[in-house]
Coordinates of C-alpha atoms in Angstrom, one line a residue:
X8 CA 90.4 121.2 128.5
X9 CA 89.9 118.1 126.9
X10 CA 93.6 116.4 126.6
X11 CA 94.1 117.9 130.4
X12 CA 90.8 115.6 131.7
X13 CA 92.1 112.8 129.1
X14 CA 95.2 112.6 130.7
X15 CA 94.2 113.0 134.5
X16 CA 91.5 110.4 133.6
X17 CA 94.7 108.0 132.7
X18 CA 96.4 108.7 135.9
X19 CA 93.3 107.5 138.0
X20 CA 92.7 104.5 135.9
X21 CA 96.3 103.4 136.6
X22 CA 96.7 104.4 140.1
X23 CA 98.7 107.3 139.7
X24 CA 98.9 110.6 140.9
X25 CA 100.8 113.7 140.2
X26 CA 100.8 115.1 143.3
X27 CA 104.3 115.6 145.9
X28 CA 104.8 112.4 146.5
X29 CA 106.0 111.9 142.7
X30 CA 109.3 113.7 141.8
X31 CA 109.6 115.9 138.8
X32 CA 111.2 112.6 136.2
X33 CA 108.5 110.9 137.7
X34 CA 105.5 113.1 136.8
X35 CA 107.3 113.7 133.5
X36 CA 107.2 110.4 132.4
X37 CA 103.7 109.9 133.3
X38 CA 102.7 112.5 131.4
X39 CA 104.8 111.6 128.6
X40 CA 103.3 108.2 128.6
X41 CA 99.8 109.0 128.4
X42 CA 100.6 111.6 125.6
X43 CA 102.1 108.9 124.0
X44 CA 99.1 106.5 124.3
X45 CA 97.0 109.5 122.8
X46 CA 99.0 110.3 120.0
X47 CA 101.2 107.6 119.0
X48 CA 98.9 104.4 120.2
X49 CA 100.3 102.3 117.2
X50 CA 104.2 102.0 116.6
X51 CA 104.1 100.6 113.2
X52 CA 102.9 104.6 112.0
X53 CA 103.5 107.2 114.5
X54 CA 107.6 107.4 115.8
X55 CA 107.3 108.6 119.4
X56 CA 110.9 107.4 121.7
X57 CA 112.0 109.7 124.6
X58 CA 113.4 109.7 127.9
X59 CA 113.5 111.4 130.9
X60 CA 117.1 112.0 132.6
X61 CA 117.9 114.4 135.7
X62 CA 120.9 115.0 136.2
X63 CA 122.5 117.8 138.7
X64 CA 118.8 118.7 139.4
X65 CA 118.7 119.3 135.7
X66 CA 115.6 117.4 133.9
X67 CA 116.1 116.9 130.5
X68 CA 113.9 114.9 127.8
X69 CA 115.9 113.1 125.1
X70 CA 114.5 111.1 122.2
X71 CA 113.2 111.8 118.7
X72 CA 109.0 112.0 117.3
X73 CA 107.2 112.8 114.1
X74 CA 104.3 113.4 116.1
X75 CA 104.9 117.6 116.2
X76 CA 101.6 117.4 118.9
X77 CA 103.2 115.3 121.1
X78 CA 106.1 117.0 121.6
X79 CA 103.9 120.5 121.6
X80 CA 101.7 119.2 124.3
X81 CA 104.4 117.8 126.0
X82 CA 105.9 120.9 126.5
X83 CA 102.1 122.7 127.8
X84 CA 101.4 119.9 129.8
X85 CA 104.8 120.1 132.3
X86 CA 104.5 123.9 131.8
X87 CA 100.9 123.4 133.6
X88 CA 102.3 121.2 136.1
X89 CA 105.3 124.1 137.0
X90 CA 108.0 121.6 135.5
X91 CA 110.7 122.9 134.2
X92 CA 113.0 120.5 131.8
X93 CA 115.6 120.8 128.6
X94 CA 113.7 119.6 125.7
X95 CA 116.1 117.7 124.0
X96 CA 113.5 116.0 121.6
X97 CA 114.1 116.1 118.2
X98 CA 111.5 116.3 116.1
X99 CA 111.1 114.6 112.6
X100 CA 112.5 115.1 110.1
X101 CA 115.6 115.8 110.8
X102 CA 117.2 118.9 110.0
X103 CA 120.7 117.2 108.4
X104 CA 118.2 116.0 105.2
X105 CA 117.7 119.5 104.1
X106 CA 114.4 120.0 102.1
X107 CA 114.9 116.4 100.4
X108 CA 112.2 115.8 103.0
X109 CA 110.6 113.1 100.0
X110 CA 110.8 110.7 98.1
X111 CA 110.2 108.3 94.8
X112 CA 111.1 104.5 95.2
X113 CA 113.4 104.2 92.3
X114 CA 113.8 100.6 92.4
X115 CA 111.3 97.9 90.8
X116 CA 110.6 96.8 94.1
X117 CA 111.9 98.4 97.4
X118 CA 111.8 96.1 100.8
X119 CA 110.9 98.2 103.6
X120 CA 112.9 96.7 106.9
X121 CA 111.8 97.0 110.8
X122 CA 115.7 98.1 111.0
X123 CA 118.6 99.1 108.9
X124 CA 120.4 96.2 107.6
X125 CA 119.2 93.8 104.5
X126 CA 118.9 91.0 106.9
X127 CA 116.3 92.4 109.3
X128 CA 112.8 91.5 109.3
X129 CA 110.7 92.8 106.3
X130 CA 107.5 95.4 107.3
X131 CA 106.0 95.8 103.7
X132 CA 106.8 96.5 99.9
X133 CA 107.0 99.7 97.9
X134 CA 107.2 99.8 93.8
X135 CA 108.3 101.8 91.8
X136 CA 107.2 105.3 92.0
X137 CA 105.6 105.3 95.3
X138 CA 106.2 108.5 96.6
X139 CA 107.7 108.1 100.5
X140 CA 108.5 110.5 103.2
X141 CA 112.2 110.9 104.4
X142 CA 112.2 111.1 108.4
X143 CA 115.8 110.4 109.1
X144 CA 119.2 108.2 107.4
X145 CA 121.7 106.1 109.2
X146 CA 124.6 104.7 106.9
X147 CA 123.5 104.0 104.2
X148 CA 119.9 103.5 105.3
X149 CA 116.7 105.7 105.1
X150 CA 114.1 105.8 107.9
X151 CA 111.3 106.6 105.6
X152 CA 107.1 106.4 105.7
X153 CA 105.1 105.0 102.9
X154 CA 101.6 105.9 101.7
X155 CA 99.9 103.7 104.2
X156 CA 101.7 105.4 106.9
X157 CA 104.0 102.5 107.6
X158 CA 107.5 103.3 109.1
X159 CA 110.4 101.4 108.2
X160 CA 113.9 101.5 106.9
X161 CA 115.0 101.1 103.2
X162 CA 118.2 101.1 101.2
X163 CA 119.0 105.1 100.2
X164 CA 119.4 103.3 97.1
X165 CA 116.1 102.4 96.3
X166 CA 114.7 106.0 97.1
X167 CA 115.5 109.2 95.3
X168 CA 115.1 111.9 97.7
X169 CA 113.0 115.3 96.3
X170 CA 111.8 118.5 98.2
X171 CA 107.9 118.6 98.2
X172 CA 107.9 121.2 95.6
X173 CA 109.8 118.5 93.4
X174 CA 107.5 116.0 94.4
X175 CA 104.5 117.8 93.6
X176 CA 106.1 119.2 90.2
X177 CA 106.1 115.0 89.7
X178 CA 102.6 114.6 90.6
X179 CA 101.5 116.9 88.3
X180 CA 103.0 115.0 85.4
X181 CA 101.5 112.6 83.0
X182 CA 102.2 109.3 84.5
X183 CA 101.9 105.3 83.5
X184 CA 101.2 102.9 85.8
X185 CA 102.9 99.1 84.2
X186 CA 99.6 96.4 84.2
X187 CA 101.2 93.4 84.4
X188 CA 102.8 91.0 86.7
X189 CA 106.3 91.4 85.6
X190 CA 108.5 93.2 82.6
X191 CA 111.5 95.0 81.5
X192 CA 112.2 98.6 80.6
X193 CA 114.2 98.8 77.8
X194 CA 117.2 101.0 77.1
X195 CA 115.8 100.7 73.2
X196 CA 112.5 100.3 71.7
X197 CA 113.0 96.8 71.1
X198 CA 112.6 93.5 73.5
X199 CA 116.7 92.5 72.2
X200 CA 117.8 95.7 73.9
X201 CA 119.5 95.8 77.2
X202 CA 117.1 96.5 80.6
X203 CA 117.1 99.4 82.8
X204 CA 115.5 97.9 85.0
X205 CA 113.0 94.9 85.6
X206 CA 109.5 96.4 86.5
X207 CA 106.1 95.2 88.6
X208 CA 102.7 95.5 88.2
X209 CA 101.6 98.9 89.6
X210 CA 105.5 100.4 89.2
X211 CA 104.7 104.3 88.1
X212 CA 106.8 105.8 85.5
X213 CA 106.7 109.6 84.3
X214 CA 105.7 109.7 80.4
X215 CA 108.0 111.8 78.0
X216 CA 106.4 110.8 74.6
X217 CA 103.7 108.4 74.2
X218 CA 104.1 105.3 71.1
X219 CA 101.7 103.0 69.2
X220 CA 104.3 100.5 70.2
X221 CA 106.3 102.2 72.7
X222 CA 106.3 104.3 75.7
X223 CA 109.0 106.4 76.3
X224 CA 109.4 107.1 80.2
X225 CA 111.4 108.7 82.7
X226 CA 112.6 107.1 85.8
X227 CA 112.2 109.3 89.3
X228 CA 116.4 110.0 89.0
X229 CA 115.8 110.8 85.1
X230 CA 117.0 107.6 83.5
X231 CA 115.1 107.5 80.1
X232 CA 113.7 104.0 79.0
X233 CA 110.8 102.6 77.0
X234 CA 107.8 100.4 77.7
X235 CA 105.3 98.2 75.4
X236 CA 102.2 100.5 75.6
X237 CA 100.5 97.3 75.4
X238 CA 101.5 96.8 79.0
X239 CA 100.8 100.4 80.0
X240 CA 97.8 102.2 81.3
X241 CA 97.4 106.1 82.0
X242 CA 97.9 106.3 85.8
X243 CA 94.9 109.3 86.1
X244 CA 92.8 107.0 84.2
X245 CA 93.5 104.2 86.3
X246 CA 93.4 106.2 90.0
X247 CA 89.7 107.5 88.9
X248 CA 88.6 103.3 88.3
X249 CA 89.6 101.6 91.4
X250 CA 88.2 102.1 95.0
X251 CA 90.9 103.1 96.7
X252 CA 92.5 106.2 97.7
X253 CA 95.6 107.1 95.9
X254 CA 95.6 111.0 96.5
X255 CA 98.9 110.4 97.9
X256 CA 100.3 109.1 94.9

């Protein structure tokens, strides 16, 4: 088939060979490589880290993927070539999370990080209300992808993880997106009152009752707060006036 000629076509380009001469960790890895190349060509959005370990004439493959068609083709591909291994792959996401599979940044601003740890470098941004997927946690610390596809690590406090039924329950709601650079939700409505939280331009908030004055909105962990209308636009009516695609959202 197709992926069989892609990868043989690899192994020729390269020099290599999958014949005798090449043991069975050998052949493995060279197949896992080119899979790799197929599916997971750029790091920053597909998770794809395994390796190959023989031990006692036992070959075992280790590692972790959210790529579900590399690690199925994986498995055909050394099946084809009479191979026989312990898949010890995991496959993303993990099974610890549960359904909370999802998530809503629940933070005005949430830094996404290469690795866990506030002083490591920064990948991108996610505001408020940017629904995320969960893929793993360390600590304190959630491997998560955003909207573009990006994978990095956040604080598990600026997420609030949801199943996808919650999430979509979410989606379905009537939503305002804040249009201005910067602002404060309010724990009253009036500007004197304290803050729940300071808020961007494109945070999203869940609406509970609509003002002339005042929005009254719901946070993605249910805190309750309230927003100058003035300073608020209905999310649909935004999504369906700017040229991008936020289906995801």
């Amino acid at each position: 088939n197709y992926l069989t000629l892609m990868l043989l076509s690899i192994y020729l380009i390269s020099g290599c060979t999958l014949d005798s001469e090449n043991g069975p960790a050998q052949r493995t890895t060279l197949i896992a490589d080119s899979l790799k190349a197929h599916f997971a060509p750029d790091g920053r959005t597909a998770h794809v880290k395994y390796g190959v370990n023989e031990v006692d004439g036992i070959l075992s493959i280790v590692g972790e993927t959210d790529q579900h068609e590399f690690k199925e083709q994986l498995a055909k591909q050394l099946d084809l070539e009479g191979i026989q291994f312990r898949d010890s792959l995991v496959l993303l996401p993990e099974q610890s999370l549960g359904t909370k599979t999802w998530g809503l940044i629940n933070v005005s601003v949430a830094n996404l990080r290469g690795k866990p740890g506030h002083s490591q470098e920064l990948v991108t941004q996610c505001v408020l209300g940017t629904p995320v997927r969960i893929l793993k946690k360390s600590n304190s610390w959630y491997y998560i992808q955003s909207p573009e596809l990006y994978l990095a690590w956040v604080d598990e406090a600026a997420v609030y993880p949801l199943s996808e039924v919650e999430l979509n329950t979410w989606k379905t709601r009537e939503r305002i997106l804040y249009h201005n650079d910067y602002g404060i939700v309010y724990t009253q409505k009036d500007e004197k009152s304290d803050a729940v939280s300071d808020i961007v331009f494109g945070g999203i908030l869940a609406l509970k009752s609509k003002g002339s004055k005042w929005h009254e909105v719901i946070y993605p962990d249910g805190r309750i707060g309230y927003v100058s209308s003035a300073l608020a636009r209905d999310f649909q009516d935004w999504a369906t006036h700017v040229e991008l695609d936020y289906d995801q959202l």
